[in-house]
Coordinates of C-alpha atoms in Angstrom, one line a residue:
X6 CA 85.8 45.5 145.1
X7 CA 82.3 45.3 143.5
X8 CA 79.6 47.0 145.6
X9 CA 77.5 43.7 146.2
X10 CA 80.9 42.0 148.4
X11 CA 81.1 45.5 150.2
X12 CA 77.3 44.9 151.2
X13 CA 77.9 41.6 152.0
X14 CA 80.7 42.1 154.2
X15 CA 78.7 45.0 155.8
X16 CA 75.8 42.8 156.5
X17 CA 78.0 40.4 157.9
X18 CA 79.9 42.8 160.4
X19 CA 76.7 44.0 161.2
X20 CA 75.4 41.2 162.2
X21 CA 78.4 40.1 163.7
X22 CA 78.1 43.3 166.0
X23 CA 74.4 43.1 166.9
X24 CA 75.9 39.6 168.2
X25 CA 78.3 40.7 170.6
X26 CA 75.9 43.3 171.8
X27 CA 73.5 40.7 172.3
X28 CA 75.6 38.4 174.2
X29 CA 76.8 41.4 176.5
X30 CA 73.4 42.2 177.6
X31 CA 72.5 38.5 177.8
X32 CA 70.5 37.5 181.0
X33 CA 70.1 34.3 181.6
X34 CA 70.5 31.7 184.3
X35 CA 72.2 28.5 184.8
X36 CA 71.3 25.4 183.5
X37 CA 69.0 23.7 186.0
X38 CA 68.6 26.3 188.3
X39 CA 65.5 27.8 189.6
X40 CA 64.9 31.4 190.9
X41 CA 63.3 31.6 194.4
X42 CA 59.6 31.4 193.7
X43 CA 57.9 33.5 195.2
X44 CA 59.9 36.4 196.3
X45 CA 59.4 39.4 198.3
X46 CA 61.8 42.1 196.6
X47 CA 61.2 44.2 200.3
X48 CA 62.2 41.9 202.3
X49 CA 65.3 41.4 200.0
X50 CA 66.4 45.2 200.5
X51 CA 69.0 46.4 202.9
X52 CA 72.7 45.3 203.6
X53 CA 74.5 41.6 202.5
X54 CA 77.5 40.6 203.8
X55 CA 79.6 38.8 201.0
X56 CA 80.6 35.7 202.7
X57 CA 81.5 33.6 199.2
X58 CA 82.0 34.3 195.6
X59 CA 83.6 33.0 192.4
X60 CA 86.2 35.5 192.0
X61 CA 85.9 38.0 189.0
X62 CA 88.0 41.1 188.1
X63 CA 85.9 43.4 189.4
X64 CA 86.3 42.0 192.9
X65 CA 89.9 40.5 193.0
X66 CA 91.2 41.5 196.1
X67 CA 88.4 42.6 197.8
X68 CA 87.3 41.7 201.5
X69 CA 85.3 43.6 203.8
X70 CA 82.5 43.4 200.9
X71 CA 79.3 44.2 201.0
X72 CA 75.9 44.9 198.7
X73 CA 73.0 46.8 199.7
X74 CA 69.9 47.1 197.9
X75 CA 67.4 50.1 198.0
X76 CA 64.5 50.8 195.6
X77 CA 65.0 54.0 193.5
X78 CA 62.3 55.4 190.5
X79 CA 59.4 53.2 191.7
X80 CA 60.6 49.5 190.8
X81 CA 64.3 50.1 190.2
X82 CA 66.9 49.0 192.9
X83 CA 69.4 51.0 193.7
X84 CA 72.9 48.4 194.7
X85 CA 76.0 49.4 196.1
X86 CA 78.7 46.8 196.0
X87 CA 81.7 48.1 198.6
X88 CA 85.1 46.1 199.5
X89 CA 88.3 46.9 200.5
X90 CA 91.0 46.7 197.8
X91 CA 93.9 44.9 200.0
X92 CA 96.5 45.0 197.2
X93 CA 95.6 48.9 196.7
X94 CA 95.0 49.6 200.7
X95 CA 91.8 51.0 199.5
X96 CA 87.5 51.1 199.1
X97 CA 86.4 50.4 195.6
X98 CA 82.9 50.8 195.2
X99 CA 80.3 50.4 192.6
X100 CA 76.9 51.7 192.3
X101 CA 74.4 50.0 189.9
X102 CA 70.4 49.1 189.1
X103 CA 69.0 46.1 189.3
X104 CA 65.1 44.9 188.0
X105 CA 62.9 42.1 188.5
X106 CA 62.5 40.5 185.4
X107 CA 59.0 39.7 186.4
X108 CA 56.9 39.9 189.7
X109 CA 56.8 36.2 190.1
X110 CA 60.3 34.8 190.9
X111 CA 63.7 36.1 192.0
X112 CA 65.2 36.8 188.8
X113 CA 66.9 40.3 188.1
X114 CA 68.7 41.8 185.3
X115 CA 71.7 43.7 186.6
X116 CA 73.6 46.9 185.6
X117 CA 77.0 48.5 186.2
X118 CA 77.5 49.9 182.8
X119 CA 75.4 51.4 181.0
X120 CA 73.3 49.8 179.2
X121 CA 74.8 46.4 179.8
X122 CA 72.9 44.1 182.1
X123 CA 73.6 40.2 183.7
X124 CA 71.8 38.2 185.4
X125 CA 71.4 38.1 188.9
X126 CA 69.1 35.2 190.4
X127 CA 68.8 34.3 194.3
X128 CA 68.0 30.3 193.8
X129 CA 68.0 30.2 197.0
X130 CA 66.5 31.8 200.3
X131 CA 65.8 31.5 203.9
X132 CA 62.2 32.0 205.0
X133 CA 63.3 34.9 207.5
X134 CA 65.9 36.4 204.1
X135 CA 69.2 36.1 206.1
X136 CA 71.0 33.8 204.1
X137 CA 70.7 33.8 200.5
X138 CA 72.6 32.1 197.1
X139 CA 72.6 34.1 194.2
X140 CA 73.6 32.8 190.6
X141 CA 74.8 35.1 188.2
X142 CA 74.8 33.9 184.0
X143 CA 76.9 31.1 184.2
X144 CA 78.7 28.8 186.6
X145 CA 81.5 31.6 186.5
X146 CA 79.2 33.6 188.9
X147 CA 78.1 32.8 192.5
X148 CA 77.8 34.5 195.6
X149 CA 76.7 33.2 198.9
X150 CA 75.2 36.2 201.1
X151 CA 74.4 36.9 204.7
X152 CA 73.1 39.4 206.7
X153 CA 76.1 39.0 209.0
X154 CA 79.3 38.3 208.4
X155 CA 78.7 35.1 209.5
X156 CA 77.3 32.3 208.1
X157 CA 76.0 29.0 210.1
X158 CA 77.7 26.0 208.9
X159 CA 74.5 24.3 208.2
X160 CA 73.4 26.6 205.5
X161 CA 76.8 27.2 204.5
X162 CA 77.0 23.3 203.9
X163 CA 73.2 23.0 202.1
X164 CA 74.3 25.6 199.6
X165 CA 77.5 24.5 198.9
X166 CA 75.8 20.9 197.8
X167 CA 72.9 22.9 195.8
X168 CA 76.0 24.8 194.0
X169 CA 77.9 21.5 193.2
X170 CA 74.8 19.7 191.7
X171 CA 74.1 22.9 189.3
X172 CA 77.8 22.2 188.7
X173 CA 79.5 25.4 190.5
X174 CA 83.4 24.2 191.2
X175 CA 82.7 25.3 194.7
X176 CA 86.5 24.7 195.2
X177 CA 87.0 27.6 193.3
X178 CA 85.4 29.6 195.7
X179 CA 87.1 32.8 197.3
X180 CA 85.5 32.9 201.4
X181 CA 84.9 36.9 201.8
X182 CA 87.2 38.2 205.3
X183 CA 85.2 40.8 207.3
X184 CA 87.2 42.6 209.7
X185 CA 86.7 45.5 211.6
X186 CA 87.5 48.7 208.9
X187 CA 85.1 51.3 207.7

């Protein structure tokens, strides 16, 4: 093979390598969604009860799930994502970090490995921060959070229509059980 086809095809895997690593770390939001605006990243802290999600490998299976944020190294947050594995009869858990992307709006870049980050945005909010729909990267993500395991139909019902006019196949949604184990 001449030496300018092996630099060719060199250039081209490279490139074709820089790709895939840029599309892993992507964060982005989805079309037509808006990041809560302003947003107080304090009053965000503390425990979410997982009461909705689009299911995803890393949670299939898992009730009894929960996130808490905590800030760690000045304006990192710490999460820890729990649930109860009920094919496995076990915890799983996952520790991340999560940013603000800027100080303005709700919109986080999220890590659980390594140096591979998604999007995380809260497009919506109560004023009081007990009730809260987060959007991931695409319509494959979305999580509908409460401070308690239980949510009030009414919000449950006004996020549910915001999801279904971003386009979310709210059907597809997997309703969190919260029962009494540790």
């Amino acid at each position: 093979m001449k030496k300018t086809t092996i630099n060719k095809i060199g250039f081209t895997l490279g490139l074709f390598a820089i790709s895939i690593l840029w599309n892993a770390c992507r964060v982005s939001i989805p079309k037509g969604a808006k990041a809560v605006s302003p947003f107080d990243t304090e009053k965000y802290l503390g425990k979410w009860y997982e009461i909705a999600r689009m299911d995803f490998k890393f949670e299939k299976n898992l009730n009894n799930v929960t996130a808490s944020y905590s800030i760690e190294d000045g304006d990192q947050i710490r999460v820890n994502n729990r649930g109860y594995d009920t094919v496995k009869k076990a915890w799983k858990q996952s520790i991340g970090k999560a940013k603000l992307l800027n100080q303005k709006e709700a919109r986080l870049k999220v890590s659980f490995f390594g140096p591979f980050y998604a999007g995380y945005n809260v497009i919506a909010i109560d004023p009081e921060y007990r009730y809260a729909l987060v959007a991931g990267n695409s319509l494959d993500y979305l999580w509908i959070l409460s401070r308690s395991p239980i949510l009030p139909e009414q919000v449950k019902r006004n996020y549910l229509n915001k999801a279904k006019e971003l386009g979310y196949r709210t059907e597809d949604l997997v309703w969190t059980v919260h029962n009494n184990q540790r």
